[in-house]
mmCIF file of C-alpha atoms and ligand atoms in Angstrom:
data_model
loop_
_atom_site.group_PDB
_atom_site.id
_atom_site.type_symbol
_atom_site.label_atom_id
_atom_site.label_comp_id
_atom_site.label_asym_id
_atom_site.label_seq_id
_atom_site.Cartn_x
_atom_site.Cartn_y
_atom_site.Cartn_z
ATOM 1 C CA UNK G 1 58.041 -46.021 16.079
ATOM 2 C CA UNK G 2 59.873 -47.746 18.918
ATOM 3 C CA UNK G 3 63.379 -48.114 18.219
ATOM 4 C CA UNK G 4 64.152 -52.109 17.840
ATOM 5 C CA UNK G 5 60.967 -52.560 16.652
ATOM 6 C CA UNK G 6 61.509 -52.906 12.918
ATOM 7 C CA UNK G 7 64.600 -55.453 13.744
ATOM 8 C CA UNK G 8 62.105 -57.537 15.288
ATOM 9 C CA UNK G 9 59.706 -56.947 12.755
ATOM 10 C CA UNK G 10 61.781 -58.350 10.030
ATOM 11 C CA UNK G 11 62.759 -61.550 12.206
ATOM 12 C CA UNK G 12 59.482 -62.493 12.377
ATOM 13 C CA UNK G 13 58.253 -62.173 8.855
ATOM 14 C CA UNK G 14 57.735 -65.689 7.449
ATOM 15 C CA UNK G 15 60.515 -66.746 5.393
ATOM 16 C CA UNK G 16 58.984 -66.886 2.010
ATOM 17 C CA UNK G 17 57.927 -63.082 1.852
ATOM 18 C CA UNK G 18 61.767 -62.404 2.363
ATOM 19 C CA UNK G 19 63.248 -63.967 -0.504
ATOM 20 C CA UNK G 20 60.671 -62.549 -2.736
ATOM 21 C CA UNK G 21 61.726 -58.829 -3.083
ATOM 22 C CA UNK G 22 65.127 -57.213 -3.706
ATOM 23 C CA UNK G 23 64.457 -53.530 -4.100
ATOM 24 C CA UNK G 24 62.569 -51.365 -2.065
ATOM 25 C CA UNK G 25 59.208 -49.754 -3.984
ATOM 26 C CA UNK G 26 60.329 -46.630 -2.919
ATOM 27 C CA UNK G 27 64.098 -45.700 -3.096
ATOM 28 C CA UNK G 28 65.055 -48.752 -5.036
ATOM 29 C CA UNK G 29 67.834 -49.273 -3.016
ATOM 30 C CA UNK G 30 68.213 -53.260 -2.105
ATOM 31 C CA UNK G 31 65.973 -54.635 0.661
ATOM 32 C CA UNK G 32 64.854 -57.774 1.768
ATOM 33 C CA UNK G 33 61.515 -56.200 1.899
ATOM 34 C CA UNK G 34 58.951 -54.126 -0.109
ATOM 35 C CA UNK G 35 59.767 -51.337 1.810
ATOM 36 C CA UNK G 36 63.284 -50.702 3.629
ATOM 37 C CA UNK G 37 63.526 -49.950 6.987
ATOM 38 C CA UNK G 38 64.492 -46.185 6.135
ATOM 39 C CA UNK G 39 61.404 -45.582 3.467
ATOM 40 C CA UNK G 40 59.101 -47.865 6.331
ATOM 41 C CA UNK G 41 59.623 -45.607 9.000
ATOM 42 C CA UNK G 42 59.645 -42.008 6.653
ATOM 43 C CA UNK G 43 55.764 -43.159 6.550
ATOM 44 C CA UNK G 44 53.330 -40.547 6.959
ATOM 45 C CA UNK G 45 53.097 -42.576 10.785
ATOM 46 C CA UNK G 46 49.342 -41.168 12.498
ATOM 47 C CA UNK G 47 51.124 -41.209 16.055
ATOM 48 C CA UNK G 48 48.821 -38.293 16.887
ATOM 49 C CA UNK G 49 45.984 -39.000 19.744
ATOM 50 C CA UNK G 50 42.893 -39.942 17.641
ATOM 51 C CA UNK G 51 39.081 -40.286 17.593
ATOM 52 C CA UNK G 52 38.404 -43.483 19.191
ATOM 53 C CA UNK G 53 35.436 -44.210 17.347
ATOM 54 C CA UNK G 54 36.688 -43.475 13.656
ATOM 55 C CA UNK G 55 40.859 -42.541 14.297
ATOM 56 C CA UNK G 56 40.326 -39.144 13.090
ATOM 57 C CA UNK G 57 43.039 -36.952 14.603
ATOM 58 C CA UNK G 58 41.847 -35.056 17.620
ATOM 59 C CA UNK G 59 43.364 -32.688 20.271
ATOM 60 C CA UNK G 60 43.198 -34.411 23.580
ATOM 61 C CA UNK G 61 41.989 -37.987 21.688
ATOM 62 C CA UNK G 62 38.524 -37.831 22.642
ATOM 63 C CA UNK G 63 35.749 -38.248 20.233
ATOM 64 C CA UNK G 64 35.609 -36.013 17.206
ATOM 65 C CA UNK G 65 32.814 -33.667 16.153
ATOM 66 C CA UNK G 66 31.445 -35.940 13.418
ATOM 67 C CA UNK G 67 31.063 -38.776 16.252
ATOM 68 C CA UNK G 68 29.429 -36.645 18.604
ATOM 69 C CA UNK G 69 26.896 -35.980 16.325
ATOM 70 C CA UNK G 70 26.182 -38.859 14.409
ATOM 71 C CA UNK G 71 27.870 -41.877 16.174
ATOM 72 C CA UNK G 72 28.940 -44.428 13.096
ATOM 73 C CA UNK G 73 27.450 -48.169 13.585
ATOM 74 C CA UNK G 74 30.867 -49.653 14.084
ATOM 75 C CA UNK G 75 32.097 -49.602 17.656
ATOM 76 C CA UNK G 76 35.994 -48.705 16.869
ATOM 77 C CA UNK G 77 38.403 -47.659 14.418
ATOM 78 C CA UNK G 78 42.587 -47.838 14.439
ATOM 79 C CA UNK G 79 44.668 -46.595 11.576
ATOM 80 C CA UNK G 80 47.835 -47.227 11.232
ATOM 81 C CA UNK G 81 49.123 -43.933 9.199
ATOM 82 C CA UNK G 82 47.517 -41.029 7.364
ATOM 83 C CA UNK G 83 46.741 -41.528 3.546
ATOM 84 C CA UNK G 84 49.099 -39.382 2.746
ATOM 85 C CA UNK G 85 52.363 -39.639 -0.100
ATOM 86 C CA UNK G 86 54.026 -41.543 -0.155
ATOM 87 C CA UNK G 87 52.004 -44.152 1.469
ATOM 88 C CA UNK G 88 48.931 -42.981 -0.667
ATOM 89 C CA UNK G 89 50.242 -43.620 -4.589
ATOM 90 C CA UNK G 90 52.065 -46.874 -3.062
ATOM 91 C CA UNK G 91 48.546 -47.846 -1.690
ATOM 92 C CA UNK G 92 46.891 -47.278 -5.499
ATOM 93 C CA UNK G 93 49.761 -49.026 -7.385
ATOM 94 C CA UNK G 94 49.719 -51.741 -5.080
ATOM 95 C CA UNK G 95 45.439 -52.565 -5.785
ATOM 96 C CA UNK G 96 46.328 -53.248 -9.104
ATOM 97 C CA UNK G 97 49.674 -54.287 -9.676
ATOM 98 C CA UNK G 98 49.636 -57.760 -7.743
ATOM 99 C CA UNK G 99 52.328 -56.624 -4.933
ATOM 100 C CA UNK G 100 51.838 -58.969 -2.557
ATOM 101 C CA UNK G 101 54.900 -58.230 -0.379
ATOM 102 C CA UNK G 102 53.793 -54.843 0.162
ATOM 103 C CA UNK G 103 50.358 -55.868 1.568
ATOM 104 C CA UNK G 104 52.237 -58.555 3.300
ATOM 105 C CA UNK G 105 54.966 -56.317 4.787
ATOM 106 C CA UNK G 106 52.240 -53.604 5.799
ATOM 107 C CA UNK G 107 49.678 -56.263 7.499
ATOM 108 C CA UNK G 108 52.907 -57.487 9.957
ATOM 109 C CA UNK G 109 53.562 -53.894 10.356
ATOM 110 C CA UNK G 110 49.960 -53.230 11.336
ATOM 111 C CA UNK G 111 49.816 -56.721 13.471
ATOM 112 C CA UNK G 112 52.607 -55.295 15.199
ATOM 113 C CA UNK G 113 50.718 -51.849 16.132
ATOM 114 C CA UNK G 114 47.208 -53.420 16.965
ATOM 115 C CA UNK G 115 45.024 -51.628 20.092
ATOM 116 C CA UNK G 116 44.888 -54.420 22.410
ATOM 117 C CA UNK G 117 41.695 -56.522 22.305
ATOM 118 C CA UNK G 118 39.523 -57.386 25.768
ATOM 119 C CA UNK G 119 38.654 -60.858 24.182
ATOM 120 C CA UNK G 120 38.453 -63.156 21.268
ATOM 121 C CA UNK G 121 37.522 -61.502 17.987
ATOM 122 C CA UNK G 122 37.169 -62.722 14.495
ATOM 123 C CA UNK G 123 39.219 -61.164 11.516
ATOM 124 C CA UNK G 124 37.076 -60.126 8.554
ATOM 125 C CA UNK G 125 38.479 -58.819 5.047
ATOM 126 C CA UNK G 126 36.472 -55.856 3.734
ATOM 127 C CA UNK G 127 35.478 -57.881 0.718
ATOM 128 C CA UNK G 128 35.564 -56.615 -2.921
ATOM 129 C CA UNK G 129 32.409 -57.011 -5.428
ATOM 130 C CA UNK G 130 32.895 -60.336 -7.286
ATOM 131 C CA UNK G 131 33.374 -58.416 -10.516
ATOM 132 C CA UNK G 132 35.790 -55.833 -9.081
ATOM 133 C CA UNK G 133 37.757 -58.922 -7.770
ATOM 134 C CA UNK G 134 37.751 -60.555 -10.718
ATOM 135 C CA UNK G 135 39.088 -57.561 -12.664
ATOM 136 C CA UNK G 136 42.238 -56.723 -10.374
ATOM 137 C CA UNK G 137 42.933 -60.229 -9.422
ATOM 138 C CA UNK G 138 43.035 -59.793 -5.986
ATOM 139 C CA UNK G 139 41.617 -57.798 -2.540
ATOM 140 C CA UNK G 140 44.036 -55.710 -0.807
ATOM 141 C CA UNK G 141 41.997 -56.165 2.314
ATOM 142 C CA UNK G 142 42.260 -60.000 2.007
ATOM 143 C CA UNK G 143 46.123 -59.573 2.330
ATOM 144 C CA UNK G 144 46.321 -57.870 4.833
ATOM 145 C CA UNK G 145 44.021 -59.832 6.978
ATOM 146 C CA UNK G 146 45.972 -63.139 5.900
ATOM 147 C CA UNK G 147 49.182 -61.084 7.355
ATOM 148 C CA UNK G 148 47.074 -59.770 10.594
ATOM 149 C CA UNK G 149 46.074 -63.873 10.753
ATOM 150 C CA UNK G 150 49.489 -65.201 10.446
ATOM 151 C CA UNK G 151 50.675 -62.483 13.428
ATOM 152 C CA UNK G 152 48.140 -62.305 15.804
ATOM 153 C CA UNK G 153 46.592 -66.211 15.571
ATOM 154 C CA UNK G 154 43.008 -64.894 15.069
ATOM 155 C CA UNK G 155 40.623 -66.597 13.110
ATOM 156 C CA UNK G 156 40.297 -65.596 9.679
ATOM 157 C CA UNK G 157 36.817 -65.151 7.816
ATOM 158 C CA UNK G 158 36.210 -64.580 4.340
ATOM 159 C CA UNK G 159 33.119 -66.204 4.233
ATOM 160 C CA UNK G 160 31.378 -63.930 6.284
ATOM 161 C CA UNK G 161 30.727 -60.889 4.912
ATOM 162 C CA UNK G 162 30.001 -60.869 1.259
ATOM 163 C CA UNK G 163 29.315 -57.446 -1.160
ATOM 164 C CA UNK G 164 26.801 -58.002 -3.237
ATOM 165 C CA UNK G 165 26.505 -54.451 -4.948
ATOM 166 C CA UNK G 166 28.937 -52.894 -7.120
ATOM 167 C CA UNK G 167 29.552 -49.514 -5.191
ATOM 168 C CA UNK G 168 32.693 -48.854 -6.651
ATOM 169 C CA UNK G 169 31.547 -46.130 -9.422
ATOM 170 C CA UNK G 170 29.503 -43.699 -6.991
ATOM 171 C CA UNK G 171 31.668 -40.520 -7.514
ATOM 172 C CA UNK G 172 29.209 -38.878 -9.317
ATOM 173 C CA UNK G 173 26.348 -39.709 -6.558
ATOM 174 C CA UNK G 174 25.035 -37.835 -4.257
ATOM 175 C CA UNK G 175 26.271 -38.180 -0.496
ATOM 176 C CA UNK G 176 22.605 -39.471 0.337
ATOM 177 C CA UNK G 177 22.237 -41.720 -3.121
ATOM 178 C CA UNK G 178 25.214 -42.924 -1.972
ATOM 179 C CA UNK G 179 24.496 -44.283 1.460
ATOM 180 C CA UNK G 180 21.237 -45.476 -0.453
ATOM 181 C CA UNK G 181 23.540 -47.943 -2.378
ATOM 182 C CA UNK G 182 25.734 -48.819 0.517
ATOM 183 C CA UNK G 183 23.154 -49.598 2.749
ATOM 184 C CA UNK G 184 22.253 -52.686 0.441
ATOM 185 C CA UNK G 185 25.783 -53.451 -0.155
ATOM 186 C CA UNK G 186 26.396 -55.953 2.290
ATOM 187 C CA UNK G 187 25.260 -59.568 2.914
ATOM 188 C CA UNK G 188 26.301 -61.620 6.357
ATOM 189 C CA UNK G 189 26.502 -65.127 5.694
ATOM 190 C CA UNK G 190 24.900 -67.035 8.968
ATOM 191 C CA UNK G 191 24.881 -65.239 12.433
ATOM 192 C CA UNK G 192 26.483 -64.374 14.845
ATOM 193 C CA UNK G 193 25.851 -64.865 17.942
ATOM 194 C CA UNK G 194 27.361 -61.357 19.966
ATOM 195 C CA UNK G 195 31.229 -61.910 18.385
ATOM 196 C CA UNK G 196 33.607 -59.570 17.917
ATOM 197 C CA UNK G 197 34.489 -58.633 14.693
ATOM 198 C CA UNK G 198 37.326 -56.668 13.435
ATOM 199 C CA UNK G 199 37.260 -55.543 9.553
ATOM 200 C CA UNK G 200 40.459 -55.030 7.917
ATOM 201 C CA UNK G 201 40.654 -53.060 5.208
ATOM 202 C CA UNK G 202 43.602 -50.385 3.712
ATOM 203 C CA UNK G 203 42.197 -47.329 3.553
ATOM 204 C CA UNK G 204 39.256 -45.509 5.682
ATOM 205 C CA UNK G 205 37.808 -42.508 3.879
ATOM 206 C CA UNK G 206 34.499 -41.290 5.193
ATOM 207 C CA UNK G 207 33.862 -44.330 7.088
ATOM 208 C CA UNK G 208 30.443 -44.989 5.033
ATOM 209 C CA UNK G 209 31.389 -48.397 3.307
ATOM 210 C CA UNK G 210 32.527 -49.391 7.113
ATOM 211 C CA UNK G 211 29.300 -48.327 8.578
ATOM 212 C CA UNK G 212 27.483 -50.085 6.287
ATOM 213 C CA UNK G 213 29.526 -53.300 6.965
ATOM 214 C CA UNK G 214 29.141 -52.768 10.844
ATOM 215 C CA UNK G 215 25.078 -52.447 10.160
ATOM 216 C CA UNK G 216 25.061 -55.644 8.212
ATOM 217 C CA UNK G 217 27.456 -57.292 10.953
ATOM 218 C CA UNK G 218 25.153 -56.203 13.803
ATOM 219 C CA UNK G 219 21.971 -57.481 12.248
ATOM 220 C CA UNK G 220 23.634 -60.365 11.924
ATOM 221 C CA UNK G 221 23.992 -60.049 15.834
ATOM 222 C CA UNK G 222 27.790 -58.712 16.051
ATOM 223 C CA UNK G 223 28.793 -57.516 19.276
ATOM 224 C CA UNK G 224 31.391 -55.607 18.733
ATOM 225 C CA UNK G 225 32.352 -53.980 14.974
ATOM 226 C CA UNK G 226 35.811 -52.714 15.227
ATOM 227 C CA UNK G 227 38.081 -51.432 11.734
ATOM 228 C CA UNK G 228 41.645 -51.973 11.456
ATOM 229 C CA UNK G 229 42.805 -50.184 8.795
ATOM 230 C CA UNK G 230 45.829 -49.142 7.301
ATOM 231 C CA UNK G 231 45.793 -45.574 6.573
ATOM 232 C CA UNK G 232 43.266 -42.745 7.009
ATOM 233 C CA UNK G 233 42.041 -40.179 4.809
ATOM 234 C CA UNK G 234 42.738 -36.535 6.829
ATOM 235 C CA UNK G 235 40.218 -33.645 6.478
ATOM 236 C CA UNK G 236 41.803 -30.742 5.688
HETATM 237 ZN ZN1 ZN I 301 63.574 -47.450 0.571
HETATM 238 ZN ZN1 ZN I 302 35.300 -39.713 15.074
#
Protein backbone atom coordinates (compact mmCIF):
# COMPACT_ATOMS: atom_id res chain seq x y z
CA UNK A 1 0.00 0.00 0.00
CA UNK A 2 1.41 3.43 -0.78
CA UNK A 3 2.64 5.08 2.18
CA UNK A 4 0.25 8.32 2.87
CA UNK A 5 -2.38 6.63 1.45
CA UNK A 6 -4.37 5.51 4.47
CA UNK A 7 -3.94 9.28 5.98
CA UNK A 8 -5.75 10.36 3.06
CA UNK A 9 -8.03 7.65 3.19
CA UNK A 10 -9.35 8.51 6.54
CA UNK A 11 -9.70 12.37 5.59
CA UNK A 12 -11.94 11.61 3.13
CA UNK A 13 -14.32 9.23 4.77
CA UNK A 14 -17.65 11.04 5.29
CA UNK A 15 -18.00 12.27 8.67
CA UNK A 16 -20.76 10.16 9.99
CA UNK A 17 -18.95 6.69 9.48
CA UNK A 18 -16.20 8.23 11.84
CA UNK A 19 -18.02 8.86 14.87
CA UNK A 20 -19.69 5.57 14.68
CA UNK A 21 -16.91 3.09 15.79
CA UNK A 22 -14.42 3.21 18.67
CA UNK A 23 -12.61 -0.09 18.60
CA UNK A 24 -11.08 -1.75 15.89
CA UNK A 25 -12.86 -5.42 14.93
CA UNK A 26 -9.66 -6.79 15.07
CA UNK A 27 -7.18 -5.79 17.88
CA UNK A 28 -9.72 -3.86 19.83
CA UNK A 29 -7.48 -1.25 20.34
CA UNK A 30 -9.35 2.37 19.83
CA UNK A 31 -9.90 3.56 16.25
CA UNK A 32 -11.91 5.91 14.58
CA UNK A 33 -12.58 3.18 12.19
CA UNK A 34 -13.69 -0.51 11.87
CA UNK A 35 -10.40 -1.40 11.17
CA UNK A 36 -7.13 0.59 12.38
CA UNK A 37 -4.67 1.61 10.19
CA UNK A 38 -2.19 -1.17 11.59
CA UNK A 39 -4.90 -4.28 11.33
CA UNK A 40 -6.01 -2.37 7.60
CA UNK A 41 -2.80 -2.67 6.15
CA UNK A 42 -1.76 -6.43 7.94
CA UNK A 43 -4.60 -7.45 5.24
CA UNK A 44 -3.97 -10.42 3.32
CA UNK A 45 -3.29 -7.30 0.38
CA UNK A 46 -3.41 -9.41 -3.44
CA UNK A 47 -0.54 -6.97 -4.70
CA UNK A 48 0.59 -9.92 -6.83
CA UNK A 49 0.22 -9.48 -10.87
CA UNK A 50 -3.18 -11.16 -11.59
CA UNK A 51 -5.44 -12.73 -14.25
CA UNK A 52 -6.98 -9.92 -15.96
CA UNK A 53 -10.03 -11.59 -16.76
CA UNK A 54 -10.93 -13.17 -13.24
CA UNK A 55 -7.78 -11.62 -10.73
CA UNK A 56 -6.52 -14.99 -10.14
CA UNK A 57 -2.84 -14.70 -9.24
CA UNK A 58 -0.58 -15.39 -12.16
CA UNK A 59 3.21 -15.30 -12.89
CA UNK A 60 3.83 -12.62 -15.41
CA UNK A 61 -0.16 -11.30 -15.03
CA UNK A 62 -1.36 -12.65 -18.15
CA UNK A 63 -4.42 -14.71 -18.40
CA UNK A 64 -4.71 -17.81 -16.29
CA UNK A 65 -5.25 -21.39 -17.44
CA UNK A 66 -8.95 -21.51 -16.53
CA UNK A 67 -9.42 -18.29 -18.90
CA UNK A 68 -7.60 -19.66 -21.65
CA UNK A 69 -9.76 -22.37 -21.80
CA UNK A 70 -13.06 -21.36 -21.03
CA UNK A 71 -13.15 -17.48 -21.19
CA UNK A 72 -15.93 -16.38 -18.33
CA UNK A 73 -18.87 -14.03 -19.84
CA UNK A 74 -17.76 -11.05 -17.84
CA UNK A 75 -15.11 -8.93 -19.50
CA UNK A 76 -12.91 -8.11 -16.17
CA UNK A 77 -12.32 -8.83 -12.70
CA UNK A 78 -10.22 -6.70 -9.78
CA UNK A 79 -9.89 -7.91 -6.24
CA UNK A 80 -8.83 -6.07 -3.79
CA UNK A 81 -7.14 -8.86 -1.34
CA UNK A 82 -7.12 -12.64 -1.08
CA UNK A 83 -9.95 -14.31 1.07
CA UNK A 84 -7.76 -15.17 3.36
CA UNK A 85 -7.78 -14.67 7.67
CA UNK A 86 -8.17 -12.46 8.82
CA UNK A 87 -10.02 -10.72 6.17
CA UNK A 88 -12.06 -14.01 5.55
CA UNK A 89 -13.95 -14.62 9.24
CA UNK A 90 -14.25 -10.61 9.34
CA UNK A 91 -15.98 -10.94 5.86
CA UNK A 92 -18.58 -13.83 7.41
CA UNK A 93 -19.24 -11.96 10.72
CA UNK A 94 -19.75 -8.90 8.97
CA UNK A 95 -22.92 -10.62 6.43
CA UNK A 96 -24.73 -11.14 9.38
CA UNK A 97 -23.95 -9.01 12.11
CA UNK A 98 -25.16 -5.53 10.61
CA UNK A 99 -21.45 -3.88 10.55
CA UNK A 100 -21.92 -1.28 8.44
CA UNK A 101 -18.63 0.57 9.08
CA UNK A 102 -16.72 -2.30 8.02
CA UNK A 103 -18.42 -2.53 4.57
CA UNK A 104 -18.21 1.17 4.58
CA UNK A 105 -14.51 1.42 5.52
CA UNK A 106 -13.63 -1.50 2.97
CA UNK A 107 -15.76 0.05 -0.12
CA UNK A 108 -13.50 3.60 0.37
CA UNK A 109 -10.61 1.35 0.66
CA UNK A 110 -11.53 -0.44 -2.55
CA UNK A 111 -12.69 3.09 -4.28
CA UNK A 112 -9.35 4.09 -3.49
CA UNK A 113 -7.60 0.98 -5.38
CA UNK A 114 -10.00 0.87 -8.49
CA UNK A 115 -8.27 -0.16 -12.19
CA UNK A 116 -8.87 2.92 -14.02
CA UNK A 117 -11.97 2.95 -16.26
CA UNK A 118 -11.76 4.10 -20.27
CA UNK A 119 -15.34 5.63 -19.86
CA UNK A 120 -18.54 6.00 -18.01
CA UNK A 121 -19.77 2.86 -16.29
CA UNK A 122 -22.67 2.09 -14.10
CA UNK A 123 -22.23 0.57 -10.49
CA UNK A 124 -24.32 -2.55 -9.87
CA UNK A 125 -24.66 -4.41 -6.35
CA UNK A 126 -24.53 -8.20 -6.74
CA UNK A 127 -28.02 -8.46 -5.37
CA UNK A 128 -29.17 -10.98 -2.69
CA UNK A 129 -32.46 -13.28 -3.14
CA UNK A 130 -35.39 -11.34 -1.59
CA UNK A 131 -35.67 -13.99 1.10
CA UNK A 132 -31.94 -14.18 1.87
CA UNK A 133 -32.18 -10.31 2.22
CA UNK A 134 -34.86 -10.37 4.26
CA UNK A 135 -33.29 -12.86 6.68
CA UNK A 136 -29.83 -11.00 7.30
CA UNK A 137 -31.21 -7.58 7.00
CA UNK A 138 -28.98 -6.35 4.65
CA UNK A 139 -26.53 -7.03 1.27
CA UNK A 140 -22.95 -6.71 1.81
CA UNK A 141 -22.60 -5.96 -1.85
CA UNK A 142 -25.11 -3.05 -1.57
CA UNK A 143 -22.63 -1.39 0.93
CA UNK A 144 -20.04 -1.50 -0.65
CA UNK A 145 -21.34 -0.16 -3.85
CA UNK A 146 -23.04 2.82 -1.82
CA UNK A 147 -19.22 3.42 -0.52
CA UNK A 148 -17.70 2.84 -4.26
CA UNK A 149 -20.79 5.56 -5.21
CA UNK A 150 -20.02 8.06 -2.63
CA UNK A 151 -15.99 7.87 -3.82
CA UNK A 152 -15.90 7.57 -7.29
CA UNK A 153 -19.37 9.70 -8.33
CA UNK A 154 -20.69 6.77 -10.46
CA UNK A 155 -24.12 6.07 -10.80
CA UNK A 156 -25.54 3.65 -8.57
CA UNK A 157 -28.11 0.83 -9.69
CA UNK A 158 -29.98 -1.42 -7.63
CA UNK A 159 -32.71 -1.70 -9.78
CA UNK A 160 -31.03 -3.36 -12.39
CA UNK A 161 -30.16 -6.59 -11.78
CA UNK A 162 -32.54 -8.55 -9.70
CA UNK A 163 -32.02 -12.55 -8.36
CA UNK A 164 -34.85 -14.24 -8.68
CA UNK A 165 -33.65 -17.83 -7.56
CA UNK A 166 -32.56 -18.82 -4.26
CA UNK A 167 -28.99 -20.25 -5.09
CA UNK A 168 -27.71 -19.90 -1.82
CA UNK A 169 -28.08 -23.74 -0.58
CA UNK A 170 -26.24 -25.49 -3.67
CA UNK A 171 -23.33 -27.12 -1.67
CA UNK A 172 -24.56 -30.33 -2.07
CA UNK A 173 -25.08 -29.85 -6.07
CA UNK A 174 -23.29 -30.89 -8.57
CA UNK A 175 -20.79 -28.38 -10.38
CA UNK A 176 -23.10 -28.78 -13.59
CA UNK A 177 -26.65 -28.76 -11.47
CA UNK A 178 -25.23 -25.92 -10.22
CA UNK A 179 -24.60 -23.72 -13.20
CA UNK A 180 -28.14 -25.20 -14.18
CA UNK A 181 -29.58 -23.08 -11.27
CA UNK A 182 -27.40 -20.09 -11.80
CA UNK A 183 -28.03 -19.75 -15.23
CA UNK A 184 -31.78 -18.84 -14.32
CA UNK A 185 -30.74 -16.83 -11.44
CA UNK A 186 -30.69 -13.56 -12.82
CA UNK A 187 -33.28 -11.08 -14.17
CA UNK A 188 -32.17 -7.50 -15.95
CA UNK A 189 -34.70 -5.03 -15.44
CA UNK A 190 -34.97 -2.90 -18.95
CA UNK A 191 -31.91 -2.75 -21.37
CA UNK A 192 -29.17 -1.59 -21.92
CA UNK A 193 -28.12 -0.16 -24.58
CA UNK A 194 -23.93 -1.22 -24.84
CA UNK A 195 -23.13 0.35 -21.01
CA UNK A 196 -20.62 -0.51 -18.94
CA UNK A 197 -21.33 -2.22 -16.00
CA UNK A 198 -19.25 -2.92 -13.05
CA UNK A 199 -20.70 -5.51 -10.31
CA UNK A 200 -19.59 -5.10 -6.88
CA UNK A 201 -19.70 -7.70 -4.76
CA UNK A 202 -17.24 -8.99 -1.54
CA UNK A 203 -16.09 -12.05 -2.32
CA UNK A 204 -15.29 -13.90 -5.84
CA UNK A 205 -15.11 -17.67 -5.49
CA UNK A 206 -15.34 -19.60 -8.71
CA UNK A 207 -16.59 -16.75 -10.60
CA UNK A 208 -19.95 -18.78 -11.57
CA UNK A 209 -22.61 -16.49 -9.79
CA UNK A 210 -20.56 -13.52 -11.72
CA UNK A 211 -20.76 -15.23 -14.99
CA UNK A 212 -24.12 -15.76 -14.70
CA UNK A 213 -24.75 -12.04 -13.85
CA UNK A 214 -22.47 -10.92 -16.85
CA UNK A 215 -24.78 -13.40 -19.22
CA UNK A 216 -27.93 -11.83 -17.95
CA UNK A 217 -26.22 -8.23 -18.26
CA UNK A 218 -25.16 -8.91 -21.87
CA UNK A 219 -28.52 -10.13 -23.05
CA UNK A 220 -29.69 -7.28 -21.73
CA UNK A 221 -27.14 -5.64 -24.24
CA UNK A 222 -24.16 -4.75 -21.68
CA UNK A 223 -21.08 -3.77 -23.23
CA UNK A 224 -18.77 -4.22 -20.95
CA UNK A 225 -19.28 -6.66 -17.56
CA UNK A 226 -16.50 -5.86 -15.26
CA UNK A 227 -16.41 -7.29 -11.14
CA UNK A 228 -15.03 -5.30 -8.45
CA UNK A 229 -14.73 -7.28 -5.69
CA UNK A 230 -13.29 -7.30 -2.47
CA UNK A 231 -11.40 -10.35 -1.87
CA UNK A 232 -10.66 -13.52 -3.87
CA UNK A 233 -10.86 -17.02 -3.09
CA UNK A 234 -7.02 -18.58 -3.92
CA UNK A 235 -6.67 -22.13 -5.36
CA UNK A 236 -4.39 -23.94 -3.59
ZN1 LIG B 1 -6.56 -3.09 14.85
ZN1 LIG C 1 -8.44 -16.08 -15.11
Amino acid sequence: MPPGFLNKLFARLPAADRLLPCRCLLCAGSSKEALCPACLAALPWLDRRCCPRCALPTPAGGLCGGCLARPPRFDACHALFAYQPPLSPLILAGKYGGRWPLWALLGHVLAGHRPALAGPALLLPMPLYPGRLRERGFNQAAELARALAQQTGLPLRHDLLARVRDTGHQSRLSRKARARNLRQAFRVNGQLAGETVIVVDDVLTSGATLDAAARALKRAGAGLVIGWVLARTLRH
